[in-house]
PDB file of C-alpha atoms in Angstrom:
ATOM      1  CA  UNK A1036      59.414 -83.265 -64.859  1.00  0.00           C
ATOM      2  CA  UNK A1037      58.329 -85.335 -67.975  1.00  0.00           C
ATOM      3  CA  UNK A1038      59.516 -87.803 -70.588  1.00  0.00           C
ATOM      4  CA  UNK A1039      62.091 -86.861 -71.834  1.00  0.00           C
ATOM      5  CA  UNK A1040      61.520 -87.700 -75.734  1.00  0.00           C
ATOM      6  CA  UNK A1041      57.947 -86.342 -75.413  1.00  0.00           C
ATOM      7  CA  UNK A1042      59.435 -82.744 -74.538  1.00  0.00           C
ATOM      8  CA  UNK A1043      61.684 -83.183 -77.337  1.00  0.00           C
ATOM      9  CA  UNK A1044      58.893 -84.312 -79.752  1.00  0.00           C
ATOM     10  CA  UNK A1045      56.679 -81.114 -78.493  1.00  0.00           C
ATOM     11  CA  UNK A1046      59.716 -78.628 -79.112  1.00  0.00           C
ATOM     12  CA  UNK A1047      59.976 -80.233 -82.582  1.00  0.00           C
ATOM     13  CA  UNK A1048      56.243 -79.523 -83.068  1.00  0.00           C
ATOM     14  CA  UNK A1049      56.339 -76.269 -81.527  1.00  0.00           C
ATOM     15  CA  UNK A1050      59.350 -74.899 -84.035  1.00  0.00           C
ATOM     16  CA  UNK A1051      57.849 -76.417 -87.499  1.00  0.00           C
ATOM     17  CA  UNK A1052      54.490 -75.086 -86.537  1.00  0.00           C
ATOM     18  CA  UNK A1053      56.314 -71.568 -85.966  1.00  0.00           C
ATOM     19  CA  UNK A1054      58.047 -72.398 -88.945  1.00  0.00           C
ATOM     20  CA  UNK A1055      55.182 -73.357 -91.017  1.00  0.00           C
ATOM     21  CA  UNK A1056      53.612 -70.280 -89.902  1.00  0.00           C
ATOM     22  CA  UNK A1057      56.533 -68.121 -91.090  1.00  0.00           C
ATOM     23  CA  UNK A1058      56.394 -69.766 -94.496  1.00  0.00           C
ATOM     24  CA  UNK A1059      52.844 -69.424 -94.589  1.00  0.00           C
ATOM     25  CA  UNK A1060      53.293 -65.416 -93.729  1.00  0.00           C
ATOM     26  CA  UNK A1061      56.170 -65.000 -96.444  1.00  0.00           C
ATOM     27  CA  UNK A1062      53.969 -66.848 -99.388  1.00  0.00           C
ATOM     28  CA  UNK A1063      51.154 -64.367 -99.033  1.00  0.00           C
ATOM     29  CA  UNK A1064      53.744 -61.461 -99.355  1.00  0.00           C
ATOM     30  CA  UNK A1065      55.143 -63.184-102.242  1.00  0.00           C
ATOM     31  CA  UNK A1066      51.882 -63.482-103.405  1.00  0.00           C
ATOM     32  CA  UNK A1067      50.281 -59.635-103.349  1.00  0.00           C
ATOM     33  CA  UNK A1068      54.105 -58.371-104.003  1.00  0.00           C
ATOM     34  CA  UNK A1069      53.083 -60.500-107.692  1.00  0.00           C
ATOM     35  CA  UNK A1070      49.784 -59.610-108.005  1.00  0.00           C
ATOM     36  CA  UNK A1071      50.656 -55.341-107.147  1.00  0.00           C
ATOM     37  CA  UNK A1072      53.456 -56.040-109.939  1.00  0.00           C
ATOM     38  CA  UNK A1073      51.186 -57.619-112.508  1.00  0.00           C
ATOM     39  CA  UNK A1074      48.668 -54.811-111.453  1.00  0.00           C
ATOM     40  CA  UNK A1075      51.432 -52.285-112.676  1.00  0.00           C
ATOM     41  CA  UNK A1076      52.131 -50.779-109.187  1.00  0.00           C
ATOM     42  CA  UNK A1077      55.972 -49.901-108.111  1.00  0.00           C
ATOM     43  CA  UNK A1078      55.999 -51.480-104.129  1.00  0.00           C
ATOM     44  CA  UNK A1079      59.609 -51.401-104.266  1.00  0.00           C
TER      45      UNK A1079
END
């Protein structure tokens, strides 16, 4: 029930913008990981 291509395109969207969001998620916990380190707290 659609074109074909166009589902394909919207998957495509659908998993970068998941995987943008994961990236996105993992930077800030890079980030304040960093900054607690720099700050001269033990996280790990």
């Amino acid at each position: 029930a659609g074109d074909d291509s166009k589902m394909g395109t919207a998957k495509n969207a659908m998993t970068y913008s998941i995987i943008g969001v994961i990236v996105a998620l993992i930077g800030f916990v890079v980030v304040k990981a960093v900054d607690a380190m720099l700050d001269g707290f033990v996280i790990f």
